[in-house]
Short mmCIF file of C-alpha atoms in Angstrom, two decimals:
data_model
loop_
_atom_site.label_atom_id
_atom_site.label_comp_id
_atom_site.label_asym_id
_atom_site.label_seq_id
_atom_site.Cartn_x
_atom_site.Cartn_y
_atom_site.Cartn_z
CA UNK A 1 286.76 203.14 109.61
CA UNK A 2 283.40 204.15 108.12
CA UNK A 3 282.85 207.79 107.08
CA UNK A 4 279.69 209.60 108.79
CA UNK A 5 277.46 210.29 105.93
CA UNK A 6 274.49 213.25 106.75
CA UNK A 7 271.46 211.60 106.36
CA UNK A 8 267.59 213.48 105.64
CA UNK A 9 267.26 214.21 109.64
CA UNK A 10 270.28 216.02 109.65
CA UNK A 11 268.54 218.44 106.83
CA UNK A 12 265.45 218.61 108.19
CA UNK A 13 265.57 222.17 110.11
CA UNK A 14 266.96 223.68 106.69
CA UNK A 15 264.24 222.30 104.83
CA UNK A 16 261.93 223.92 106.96
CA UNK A 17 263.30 227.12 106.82
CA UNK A 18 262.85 227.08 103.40
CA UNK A 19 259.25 226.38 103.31
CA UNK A 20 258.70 229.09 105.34
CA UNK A 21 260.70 231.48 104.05
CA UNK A 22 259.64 231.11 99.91
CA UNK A 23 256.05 230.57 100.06
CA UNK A 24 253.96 231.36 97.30
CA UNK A 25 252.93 234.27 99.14
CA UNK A 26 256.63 235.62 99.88
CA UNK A 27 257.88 239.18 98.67
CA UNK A 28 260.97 237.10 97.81
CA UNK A 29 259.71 235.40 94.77
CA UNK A 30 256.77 237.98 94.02
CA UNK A 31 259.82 240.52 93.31
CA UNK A 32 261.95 237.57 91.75
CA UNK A 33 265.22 238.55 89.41
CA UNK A 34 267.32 236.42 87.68
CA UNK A 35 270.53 235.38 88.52
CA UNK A 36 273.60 238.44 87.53
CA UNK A 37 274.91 238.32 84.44
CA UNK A 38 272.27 236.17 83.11
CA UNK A 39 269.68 236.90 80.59
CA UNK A 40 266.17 235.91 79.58
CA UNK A 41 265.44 236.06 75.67
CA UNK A 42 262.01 237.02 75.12
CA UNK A 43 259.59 236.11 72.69
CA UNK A 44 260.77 239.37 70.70
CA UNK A 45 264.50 238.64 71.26
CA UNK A 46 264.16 234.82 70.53
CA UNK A 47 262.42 235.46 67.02
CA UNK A 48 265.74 237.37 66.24
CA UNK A 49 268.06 235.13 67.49
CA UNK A 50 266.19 232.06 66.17
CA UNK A 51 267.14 234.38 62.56
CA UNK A 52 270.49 234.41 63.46
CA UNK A 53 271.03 230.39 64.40
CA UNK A 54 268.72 229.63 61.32
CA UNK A 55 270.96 231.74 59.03
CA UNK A 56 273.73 230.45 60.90
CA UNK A 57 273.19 226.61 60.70
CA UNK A 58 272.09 226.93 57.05
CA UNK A 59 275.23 228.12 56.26
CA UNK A 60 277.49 225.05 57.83
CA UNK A 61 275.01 222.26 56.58
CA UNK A 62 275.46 223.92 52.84
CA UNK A 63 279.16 223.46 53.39
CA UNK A 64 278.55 219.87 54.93
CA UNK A 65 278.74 220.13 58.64
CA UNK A 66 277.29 218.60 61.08
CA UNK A 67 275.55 219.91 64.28
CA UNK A 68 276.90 218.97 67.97
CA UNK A 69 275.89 219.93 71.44
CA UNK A 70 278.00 219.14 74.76
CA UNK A 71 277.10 218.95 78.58
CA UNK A 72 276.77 222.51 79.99
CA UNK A 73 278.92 221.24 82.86
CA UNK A 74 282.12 219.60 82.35
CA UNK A 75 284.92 219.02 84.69
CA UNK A 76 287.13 221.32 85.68
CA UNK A 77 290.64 219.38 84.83
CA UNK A 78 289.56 219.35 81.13
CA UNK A 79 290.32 223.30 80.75
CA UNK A 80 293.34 223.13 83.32
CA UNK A 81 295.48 220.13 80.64
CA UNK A 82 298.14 222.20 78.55
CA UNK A 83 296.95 224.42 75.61
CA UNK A 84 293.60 224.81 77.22
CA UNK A 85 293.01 227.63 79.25
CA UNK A 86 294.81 230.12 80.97
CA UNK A 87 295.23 230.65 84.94
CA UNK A 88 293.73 234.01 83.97
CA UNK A 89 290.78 232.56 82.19
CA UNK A 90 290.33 229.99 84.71
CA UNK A 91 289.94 232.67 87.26
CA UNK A 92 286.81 233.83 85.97
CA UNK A 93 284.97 229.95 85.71
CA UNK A 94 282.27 228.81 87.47
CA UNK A 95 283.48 226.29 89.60
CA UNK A 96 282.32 224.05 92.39
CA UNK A 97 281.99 220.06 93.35
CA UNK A 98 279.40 217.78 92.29
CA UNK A 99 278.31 216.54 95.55
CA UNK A 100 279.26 212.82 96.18
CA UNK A 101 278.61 212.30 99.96
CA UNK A 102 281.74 214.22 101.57
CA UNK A 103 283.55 214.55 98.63
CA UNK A 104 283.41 214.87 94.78
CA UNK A 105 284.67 215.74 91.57
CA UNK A 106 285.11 219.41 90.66
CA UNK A 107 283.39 220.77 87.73
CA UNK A 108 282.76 224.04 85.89
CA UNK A 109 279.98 225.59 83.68
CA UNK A 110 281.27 225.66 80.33
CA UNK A 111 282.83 228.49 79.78
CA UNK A 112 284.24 227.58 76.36
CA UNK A 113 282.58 225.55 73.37
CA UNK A 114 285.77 224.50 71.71
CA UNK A 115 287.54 222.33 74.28
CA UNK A 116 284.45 220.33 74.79
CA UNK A 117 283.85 219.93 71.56
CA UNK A 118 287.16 218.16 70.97
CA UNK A 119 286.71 216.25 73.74
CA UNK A 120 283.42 214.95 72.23
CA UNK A 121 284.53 214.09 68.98
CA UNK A 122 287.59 212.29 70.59
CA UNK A 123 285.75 210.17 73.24
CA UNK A 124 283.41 209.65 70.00
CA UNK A 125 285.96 208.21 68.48
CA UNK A 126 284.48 210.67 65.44
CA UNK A 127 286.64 210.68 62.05
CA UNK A 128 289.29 213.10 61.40
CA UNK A 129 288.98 215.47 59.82
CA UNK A 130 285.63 216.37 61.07
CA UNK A 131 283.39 219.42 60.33
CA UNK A 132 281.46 219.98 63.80
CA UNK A 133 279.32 223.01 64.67
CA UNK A 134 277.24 224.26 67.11
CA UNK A 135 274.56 227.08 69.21
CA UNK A 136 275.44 226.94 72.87
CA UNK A 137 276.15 229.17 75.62
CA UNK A 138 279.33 229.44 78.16
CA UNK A 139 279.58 231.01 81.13
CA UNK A 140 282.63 233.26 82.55
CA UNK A 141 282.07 235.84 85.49
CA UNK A 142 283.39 239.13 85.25
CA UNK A 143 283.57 240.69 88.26
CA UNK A 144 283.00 244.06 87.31
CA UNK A 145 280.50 243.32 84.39
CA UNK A 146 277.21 242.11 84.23
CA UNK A 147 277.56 239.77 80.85
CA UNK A 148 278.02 236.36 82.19
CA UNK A 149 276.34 234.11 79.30
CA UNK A 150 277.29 234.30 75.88
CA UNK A 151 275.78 232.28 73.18
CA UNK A 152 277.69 231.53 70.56
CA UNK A 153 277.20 230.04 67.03
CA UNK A 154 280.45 228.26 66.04
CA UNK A 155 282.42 226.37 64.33
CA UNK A 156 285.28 223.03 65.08
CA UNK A 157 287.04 221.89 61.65
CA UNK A 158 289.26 219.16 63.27
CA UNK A 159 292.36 218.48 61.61
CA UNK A 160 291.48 220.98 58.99
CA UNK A 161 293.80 221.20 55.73
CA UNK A 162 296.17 224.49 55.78
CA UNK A 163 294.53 227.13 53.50
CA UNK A 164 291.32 225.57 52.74
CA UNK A 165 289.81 225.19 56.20
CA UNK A 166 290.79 228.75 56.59
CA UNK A 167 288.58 229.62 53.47
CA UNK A 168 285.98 227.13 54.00
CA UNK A 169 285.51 228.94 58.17
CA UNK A 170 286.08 232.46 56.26
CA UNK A 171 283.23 231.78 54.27
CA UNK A 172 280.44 230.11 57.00
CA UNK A 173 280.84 233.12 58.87
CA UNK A 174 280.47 235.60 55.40
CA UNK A 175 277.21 233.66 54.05
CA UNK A 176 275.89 233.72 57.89
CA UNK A 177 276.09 237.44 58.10
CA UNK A 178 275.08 238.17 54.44
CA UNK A 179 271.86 236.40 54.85
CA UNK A 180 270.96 238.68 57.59
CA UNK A 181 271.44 241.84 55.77
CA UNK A 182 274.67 242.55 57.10
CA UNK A 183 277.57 243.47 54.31
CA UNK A 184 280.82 241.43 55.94
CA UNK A 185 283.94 241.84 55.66
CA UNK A 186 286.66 239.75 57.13
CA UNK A 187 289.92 241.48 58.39
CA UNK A 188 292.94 239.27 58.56
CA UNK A 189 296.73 238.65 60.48
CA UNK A 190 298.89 235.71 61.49
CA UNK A 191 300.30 234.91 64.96
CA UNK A 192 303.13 233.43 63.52
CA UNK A 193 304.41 236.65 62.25
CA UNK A 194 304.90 238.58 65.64
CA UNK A 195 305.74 235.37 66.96
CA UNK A 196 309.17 235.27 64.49
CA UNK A 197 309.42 238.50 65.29
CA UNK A 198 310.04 238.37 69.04
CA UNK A 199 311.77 235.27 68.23
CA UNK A 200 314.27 237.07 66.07
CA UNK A 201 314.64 239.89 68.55
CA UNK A 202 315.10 238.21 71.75
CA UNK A 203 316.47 234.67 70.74
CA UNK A 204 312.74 233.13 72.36
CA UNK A 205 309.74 234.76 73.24
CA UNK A 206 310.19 236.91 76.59
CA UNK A 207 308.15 235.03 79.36
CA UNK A 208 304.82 237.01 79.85
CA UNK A 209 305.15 238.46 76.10
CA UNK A 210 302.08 236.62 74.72
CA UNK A 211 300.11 238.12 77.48
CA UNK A 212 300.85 241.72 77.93
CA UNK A 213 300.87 242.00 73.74
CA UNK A 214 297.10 240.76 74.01
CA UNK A 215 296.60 243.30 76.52
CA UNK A 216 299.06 246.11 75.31
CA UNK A 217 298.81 245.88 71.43
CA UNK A 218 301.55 247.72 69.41
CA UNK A 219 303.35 249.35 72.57
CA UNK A 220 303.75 246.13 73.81
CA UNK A 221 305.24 245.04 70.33
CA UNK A 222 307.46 247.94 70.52
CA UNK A 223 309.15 247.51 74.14
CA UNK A 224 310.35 244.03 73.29
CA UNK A 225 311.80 245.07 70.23
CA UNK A 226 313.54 248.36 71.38
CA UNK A 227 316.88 246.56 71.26
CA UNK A 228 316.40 245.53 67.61
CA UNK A 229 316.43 247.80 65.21
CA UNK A 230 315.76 245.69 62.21
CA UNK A 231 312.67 243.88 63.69
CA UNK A 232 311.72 247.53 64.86
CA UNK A 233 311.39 248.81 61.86
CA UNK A 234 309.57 245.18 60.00
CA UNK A 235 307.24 245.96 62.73
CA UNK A 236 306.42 249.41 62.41
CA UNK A 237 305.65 248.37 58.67
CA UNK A 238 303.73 245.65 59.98
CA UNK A 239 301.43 248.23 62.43
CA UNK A 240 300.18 250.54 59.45
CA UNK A 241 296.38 250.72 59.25
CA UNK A 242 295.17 248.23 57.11
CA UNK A 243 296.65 247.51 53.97
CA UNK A 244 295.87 244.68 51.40
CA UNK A 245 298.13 241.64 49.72
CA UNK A 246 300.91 244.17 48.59
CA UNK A 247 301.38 244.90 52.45
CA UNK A 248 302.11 241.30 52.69
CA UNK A 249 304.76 241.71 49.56
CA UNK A 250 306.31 244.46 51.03
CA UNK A 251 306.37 242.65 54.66
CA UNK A 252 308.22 239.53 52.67
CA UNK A 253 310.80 241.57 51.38
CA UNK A 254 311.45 243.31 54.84
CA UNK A 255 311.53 240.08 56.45
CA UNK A 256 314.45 238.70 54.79
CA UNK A 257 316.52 240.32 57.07
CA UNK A 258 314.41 241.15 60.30
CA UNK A 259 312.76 237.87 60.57
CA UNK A 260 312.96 235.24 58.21
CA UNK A 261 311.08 233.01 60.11
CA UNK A 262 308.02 235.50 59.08
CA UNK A 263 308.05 234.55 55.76
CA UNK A 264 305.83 231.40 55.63
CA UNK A 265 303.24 232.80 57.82
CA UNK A 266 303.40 235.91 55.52
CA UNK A 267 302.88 233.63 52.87
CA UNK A 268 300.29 231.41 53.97
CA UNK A 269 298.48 234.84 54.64
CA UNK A 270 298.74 236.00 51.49
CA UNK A 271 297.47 233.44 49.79
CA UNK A 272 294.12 233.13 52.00
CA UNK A 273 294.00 237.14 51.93
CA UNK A 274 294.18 236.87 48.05
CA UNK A 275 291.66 233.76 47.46
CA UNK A 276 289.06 235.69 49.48
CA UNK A 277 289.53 238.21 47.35
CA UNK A 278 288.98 237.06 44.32
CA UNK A 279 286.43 235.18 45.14
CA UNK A 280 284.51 238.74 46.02
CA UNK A 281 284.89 239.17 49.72
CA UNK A 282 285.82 242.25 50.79
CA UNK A 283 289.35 242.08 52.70
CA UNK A 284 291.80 243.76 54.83
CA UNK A 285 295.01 242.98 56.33
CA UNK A 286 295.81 243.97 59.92
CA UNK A 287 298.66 242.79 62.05
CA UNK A 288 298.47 245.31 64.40
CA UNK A 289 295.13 243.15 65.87
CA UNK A 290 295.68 239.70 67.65
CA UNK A 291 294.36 236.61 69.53
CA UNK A 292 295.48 234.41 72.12
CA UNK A 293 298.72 233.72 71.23
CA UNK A 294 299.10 230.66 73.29
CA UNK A 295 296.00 229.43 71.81
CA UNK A 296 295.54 230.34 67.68
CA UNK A 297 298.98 229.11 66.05
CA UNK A 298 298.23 230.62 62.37
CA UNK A 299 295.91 232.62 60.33
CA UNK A 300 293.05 234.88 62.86
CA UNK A 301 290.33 236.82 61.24
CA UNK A 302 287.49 239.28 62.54
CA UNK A 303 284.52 239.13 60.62
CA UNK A 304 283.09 243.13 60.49
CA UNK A 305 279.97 244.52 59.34
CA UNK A 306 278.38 248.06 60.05
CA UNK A 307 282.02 249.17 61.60
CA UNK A 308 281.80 246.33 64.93
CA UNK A 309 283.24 242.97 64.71
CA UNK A 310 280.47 240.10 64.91
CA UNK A 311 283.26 237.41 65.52
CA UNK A 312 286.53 235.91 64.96
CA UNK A 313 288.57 232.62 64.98
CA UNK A 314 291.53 231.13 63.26
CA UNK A 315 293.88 228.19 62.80
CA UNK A 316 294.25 226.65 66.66
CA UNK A 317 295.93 223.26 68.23
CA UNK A 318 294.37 221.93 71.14
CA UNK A 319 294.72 218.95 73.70
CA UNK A 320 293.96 215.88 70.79
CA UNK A 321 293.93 217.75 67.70
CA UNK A 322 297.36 218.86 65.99
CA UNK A 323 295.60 221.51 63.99
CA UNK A 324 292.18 222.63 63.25
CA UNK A 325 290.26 225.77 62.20
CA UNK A 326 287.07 227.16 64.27
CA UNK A 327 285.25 230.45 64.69
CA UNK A 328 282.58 231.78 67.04
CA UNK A 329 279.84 234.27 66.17
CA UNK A 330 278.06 236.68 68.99
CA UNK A 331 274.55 234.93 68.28
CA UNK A 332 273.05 237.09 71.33
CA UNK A 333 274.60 240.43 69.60
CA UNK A 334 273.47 240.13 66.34
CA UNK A 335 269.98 239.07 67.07
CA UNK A 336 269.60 242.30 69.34
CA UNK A 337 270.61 244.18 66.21
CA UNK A 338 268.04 242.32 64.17
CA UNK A 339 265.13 242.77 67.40
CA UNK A 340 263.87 245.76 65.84
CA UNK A 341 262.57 244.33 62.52
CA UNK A 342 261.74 240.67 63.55
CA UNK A 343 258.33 241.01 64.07
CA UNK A 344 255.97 238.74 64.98
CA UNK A 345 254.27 236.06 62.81
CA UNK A 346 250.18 237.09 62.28
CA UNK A 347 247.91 234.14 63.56
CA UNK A 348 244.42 233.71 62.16
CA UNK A 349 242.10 233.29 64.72
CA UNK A 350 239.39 230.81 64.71
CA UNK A 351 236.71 231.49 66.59
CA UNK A 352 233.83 228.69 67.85
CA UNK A 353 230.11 230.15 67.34
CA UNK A 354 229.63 227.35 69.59
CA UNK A 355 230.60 224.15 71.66
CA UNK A 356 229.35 221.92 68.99
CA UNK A 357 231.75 224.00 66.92
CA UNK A 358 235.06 222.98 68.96
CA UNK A 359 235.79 219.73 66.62
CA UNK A 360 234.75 221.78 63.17
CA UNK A 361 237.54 224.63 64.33
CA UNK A 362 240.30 222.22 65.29
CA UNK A 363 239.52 220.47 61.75
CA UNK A 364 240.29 224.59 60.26
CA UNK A 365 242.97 224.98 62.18
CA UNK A 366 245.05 221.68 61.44
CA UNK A 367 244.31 222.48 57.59
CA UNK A 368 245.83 225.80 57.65
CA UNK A 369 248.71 224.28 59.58
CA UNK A 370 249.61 222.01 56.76
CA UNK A 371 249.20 225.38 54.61
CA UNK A 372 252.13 227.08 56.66
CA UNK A 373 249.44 229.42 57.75
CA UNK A 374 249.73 229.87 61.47
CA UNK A 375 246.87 229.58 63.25
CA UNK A 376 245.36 229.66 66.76
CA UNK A 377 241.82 228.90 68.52
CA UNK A 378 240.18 232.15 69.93
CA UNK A 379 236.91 233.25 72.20
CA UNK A 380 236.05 236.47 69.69
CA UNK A 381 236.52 237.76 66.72
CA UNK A 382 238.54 241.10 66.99
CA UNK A 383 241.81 239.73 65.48
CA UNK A 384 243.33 241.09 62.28
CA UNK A 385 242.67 238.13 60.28
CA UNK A 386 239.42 235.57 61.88
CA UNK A 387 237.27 232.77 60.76
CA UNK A 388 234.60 231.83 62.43
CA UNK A 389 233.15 228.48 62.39
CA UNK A 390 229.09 227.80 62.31
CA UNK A 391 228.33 224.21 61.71
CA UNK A 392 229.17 223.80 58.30
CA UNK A 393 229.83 227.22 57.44
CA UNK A 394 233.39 229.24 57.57
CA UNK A 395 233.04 233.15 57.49
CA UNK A 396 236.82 234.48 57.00
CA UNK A 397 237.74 238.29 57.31
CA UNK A 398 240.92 239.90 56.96
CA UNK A 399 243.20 242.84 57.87
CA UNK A 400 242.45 244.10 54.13
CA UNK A 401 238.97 243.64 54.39
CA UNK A 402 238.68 240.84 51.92
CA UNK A 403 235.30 238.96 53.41
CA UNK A 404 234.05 235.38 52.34
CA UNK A 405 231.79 232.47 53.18
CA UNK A 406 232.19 229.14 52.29
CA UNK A 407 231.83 225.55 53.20
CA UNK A 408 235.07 224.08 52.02
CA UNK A 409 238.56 224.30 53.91
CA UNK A 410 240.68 223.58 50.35
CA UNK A 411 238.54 227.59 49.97
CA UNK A 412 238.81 228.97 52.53
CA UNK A 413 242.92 228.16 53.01
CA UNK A 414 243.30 229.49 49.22
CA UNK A 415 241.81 232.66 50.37
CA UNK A 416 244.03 233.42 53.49
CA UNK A 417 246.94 232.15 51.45
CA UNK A 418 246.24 234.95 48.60
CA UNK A 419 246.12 237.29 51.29
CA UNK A 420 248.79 236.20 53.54
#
């Protein structure tokens, strides 16, 4: 039996309603918002975050990575496979079917960049290990909240070594923020510890541990260990405010006999924690602070500046990859804290005395191009910085009131380049 298909008649009447409802001349679109939760970056707010992805992408070619960029909508069964995300995360996708007639395939806005990304590189058949990294946005909804878009700037090191693709993601994410003024510092823990922990405690991890810990913090920690005394008292070591590599020591020694499953992951940390160190970052310890523990499976770090964290990853396994190493920086974040000081660019103008003129300014205007000068045509001359073109004669005044007439372009972009 066929299946009745709706064909352009059966539209028609909605299609009309349309017209007539968003005309040109509509209050609907001549008081026009943008969607909730979404964002426009203006020409102020892009020349910061343009900053932040330049500093950003700098950084990972130096360290020799290469750039990627995945579909903004994906289907939805690639984030429901095991390891991906959870039924609480999934509640907060955009979701819906990509029409196919009566039926079709259901798909989401991205609403992460590192599942994707694996999937690319595996359906590219790309070479493990790989060092991938990318500026995109995702999408979640928050019901209560009106950030809905996030871009991100991170980083996928697939099948990453132990120990040095921590460093090597550490790093990225230090030179990043130190070439935008920003002192980093990058404040460290391990999953695997509280993991032994609870293990040691409870013979297995409770069901619903992971999740009320991430939500909890420390209490949490401390009702599934109030039958343990020894793993009570590791922890409550473990939960001091920051400390550096001789909290790590001490946490070893402790460990022997609370949960001795804590020592390689104490070990592993220390070692990262100590090679950051000496190789001048500034670095704190801090198990009391967490990440997905169904996600990360080693070392997590923050990376902090100015007393707010600017981003985080860690050592992860997903669908495809056994290990790897990523991070994500809040591109949109820091660029609003740069805003303020990225001003704009100053354009000479270059002003026509007449139509036969036009060809003469468009000659100035491609030469100071080459020059790096930036560079615009313009009806008058009331800019800070203006040449004016008169047959064969260029008459340039700037800001600083340097003045000068001449005939030659190689001059004339000499002067503006002395006083750019």
């Amino acid at each position: 039996m066929s299946r009745l298909r709706p064909t352009p008649r059966d539209f028609a009447p909605f299609k009309l309603v349309a017209y007539h409802e968003f005309t040109m001349t509509s209050p609907v679109l001549s008081a026009a918002t943008r969607s909730r939760g979404m964002r426009d970056l203006l020409p102020d707010e892009m020349r910061a975050f343009r900053r932040v992805e330049d500093a950003f992408r700098s950084a990972a070619t130096r360290w020799g990575y290469d750039e990627i960029r995945t579909p903004t909508i994906e289907t939805y069964n690639l984030f429901t496979r095991a390891g991906t995300l959870t039924p609480e995360m999934l509640s907060h996708v955009y979701t819906f079917l990509d029409w196919d007639g009566w039926s079709g395939e259901r798909v989401v806005l991205r609403p992460d960049s590192t599942i994707p990304v694996v999937r690319a590189a595996a359906q590219a058949g790309l070479t493990h290990p790989a060092r991938l990294f990318y500026v995109q946005n995702v999408f979640r909804f928050h019901e209560n909240e009106d950030d809905r878009e996030e871009w991100q700037c991170g980083i996928e090191y697939l099948e990453a070594p132990p120990v040095l693709g921590e460093l090597e993601v550490a790093s990225i994410a230090c030179e990043t923020l130190l070439a935008l003024g920003f002192e980093p510092s990058v404040r460290l823990s391990h999953v695997g510890v509280m993991r032994a922990v609870l293990e040691a405690a409870n013979g297995a991890v409770p069901h619903g541990a992971y999740e009320r810990i991430a939500a909890e913090g420390p209490a949490a920690m401390r009702h599934y260990l109030a039958d343990a005394p020894s793993a009570a008292a590791f922890v409550e070591v473990a939960l001091r405010p920051a400390g550096g590599p001789a909290l790590l020591d001490n946490l070893a020694a402790l460990a022997t006999s609370a949960a001795p499953a804590a020592i390689p992951a104490l070990t592993e940390l220390r070692g990262i924690a100590a090679a950051l160190t000496d190789s001048g970052r500034e670095v704190t310890v801090d198990l009391s602070f967490t990440r997905g523990f169904e996600y990360y499976t080693g070392v997590v770090f923050d990376f902090m500046a100015r007393g707010e964290s600017w981003g985080g990853g860690g050592r992860y396994a997903a669908a495809g990859v056994d290990s790897a190493c990523g991070l994500g920086i809040e591109a949109e974040r820091l660029a609003k804290a740069l805003a303020p000081g990225s001003r704009r660019n100053q354009v000479v103008a270059v002003v026509p005395d007449s139509d036969d003129d036009l060809g003469r300014a468009l000659q100035v205007t491609r030469a100071l191009h080459r020059s790096g000068i930036a560079a615009s045509l313009a009806a008058t001359a009331d800019a800070a910085v203006t040449v004016v073109v008169s047959g064969e004669q260029l008459r340039a005044q700037t800001s600083a009131g340097t003045t000068g007439m001449m005939t030659r372009l190689d001059d004339l972009v000499e002067m503006l380049v002395l006083a750019k």
